[in-house]
PDB file of C-alpha atoms in Angstrom:
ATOM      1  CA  UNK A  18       1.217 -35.529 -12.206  1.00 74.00           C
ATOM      2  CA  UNK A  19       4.305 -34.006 -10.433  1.00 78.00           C
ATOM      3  CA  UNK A  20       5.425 -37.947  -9.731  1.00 80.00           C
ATOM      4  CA  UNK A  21       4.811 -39.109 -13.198  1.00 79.00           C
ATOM      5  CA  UNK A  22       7.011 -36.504 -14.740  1.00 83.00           C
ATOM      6  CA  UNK A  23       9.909 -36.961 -12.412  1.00 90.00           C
ATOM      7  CA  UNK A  24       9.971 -40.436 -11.733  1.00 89.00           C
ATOM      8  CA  UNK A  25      12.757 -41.390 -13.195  1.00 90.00           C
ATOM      9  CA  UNK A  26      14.958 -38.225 -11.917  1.00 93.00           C
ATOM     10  CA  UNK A  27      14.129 -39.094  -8.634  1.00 91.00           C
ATOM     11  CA  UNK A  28      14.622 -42.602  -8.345  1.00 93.00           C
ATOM     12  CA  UNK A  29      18.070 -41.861  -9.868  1.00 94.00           C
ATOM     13  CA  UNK A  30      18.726 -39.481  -7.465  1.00 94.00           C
ATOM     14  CA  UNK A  31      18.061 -41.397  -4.711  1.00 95.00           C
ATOM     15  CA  UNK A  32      19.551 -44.853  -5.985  1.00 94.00           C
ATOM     16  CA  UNK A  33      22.962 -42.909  -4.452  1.00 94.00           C
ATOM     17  CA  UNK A  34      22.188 -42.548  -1.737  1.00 97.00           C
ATOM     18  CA  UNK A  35      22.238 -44.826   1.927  1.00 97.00           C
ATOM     19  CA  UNK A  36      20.101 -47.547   3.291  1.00 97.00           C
ATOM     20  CA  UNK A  37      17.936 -45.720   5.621  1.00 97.00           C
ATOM     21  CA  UNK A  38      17.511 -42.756   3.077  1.00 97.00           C
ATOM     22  CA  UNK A  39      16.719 -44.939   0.027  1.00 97.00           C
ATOM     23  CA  UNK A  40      13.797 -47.044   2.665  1.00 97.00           C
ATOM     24  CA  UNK A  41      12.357 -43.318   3.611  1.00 97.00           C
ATOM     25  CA  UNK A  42      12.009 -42.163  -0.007  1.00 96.00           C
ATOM     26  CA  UNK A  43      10.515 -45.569  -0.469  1.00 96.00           C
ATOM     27  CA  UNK A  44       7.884 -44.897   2.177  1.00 96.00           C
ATOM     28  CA  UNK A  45       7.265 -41.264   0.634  1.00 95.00           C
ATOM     29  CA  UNK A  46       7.102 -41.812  -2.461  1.00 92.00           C
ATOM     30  CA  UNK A  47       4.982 -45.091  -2.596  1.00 92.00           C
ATOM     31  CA  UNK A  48       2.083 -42.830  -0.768  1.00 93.00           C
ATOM     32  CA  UNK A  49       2.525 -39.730  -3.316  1.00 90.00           C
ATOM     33  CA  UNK A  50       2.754 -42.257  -5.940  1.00 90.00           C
ATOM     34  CA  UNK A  51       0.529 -45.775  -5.430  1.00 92.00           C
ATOM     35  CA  UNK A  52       0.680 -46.739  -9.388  1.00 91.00           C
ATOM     36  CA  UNK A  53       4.427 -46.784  -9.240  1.00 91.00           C
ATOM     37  CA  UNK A  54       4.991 -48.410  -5.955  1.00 92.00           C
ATOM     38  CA  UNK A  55       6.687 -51.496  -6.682  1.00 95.00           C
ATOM     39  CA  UNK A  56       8.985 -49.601  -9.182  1.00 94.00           C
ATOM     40  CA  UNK A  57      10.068 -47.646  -6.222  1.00 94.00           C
ATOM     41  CA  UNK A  58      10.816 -50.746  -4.397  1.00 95.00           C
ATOM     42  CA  UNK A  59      12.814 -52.395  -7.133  1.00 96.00           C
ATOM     43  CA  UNK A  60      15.061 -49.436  -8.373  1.00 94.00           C
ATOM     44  CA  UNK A  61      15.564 -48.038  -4.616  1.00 94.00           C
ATOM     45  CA  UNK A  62      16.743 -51.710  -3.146  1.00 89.00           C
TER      46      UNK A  62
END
């Protein structure tokens, strides 16, 4: 529920910062959050 509600606050956080940052928040989040996976991996490229 946590992921849901901050999805978009995170992925906005995190589209600032670096390469190797953006792939480990990619990693994270995509196992907290399987439904939104792909999202992840299209905002955070």
């Amino acid at each position: 529920v946590f992921m849901q509600n901050k999805i978009t606050e995170l992925i906005g956080i995190f589209k600032k910062a670096n390469a190797s940052d953006k792939a480990k928040a990619i990693e994270v989040f995509s196992k907290l959050d399987v439904a939104n996976n792909q999202r992840y991996k299209d905002e955070l490229r």
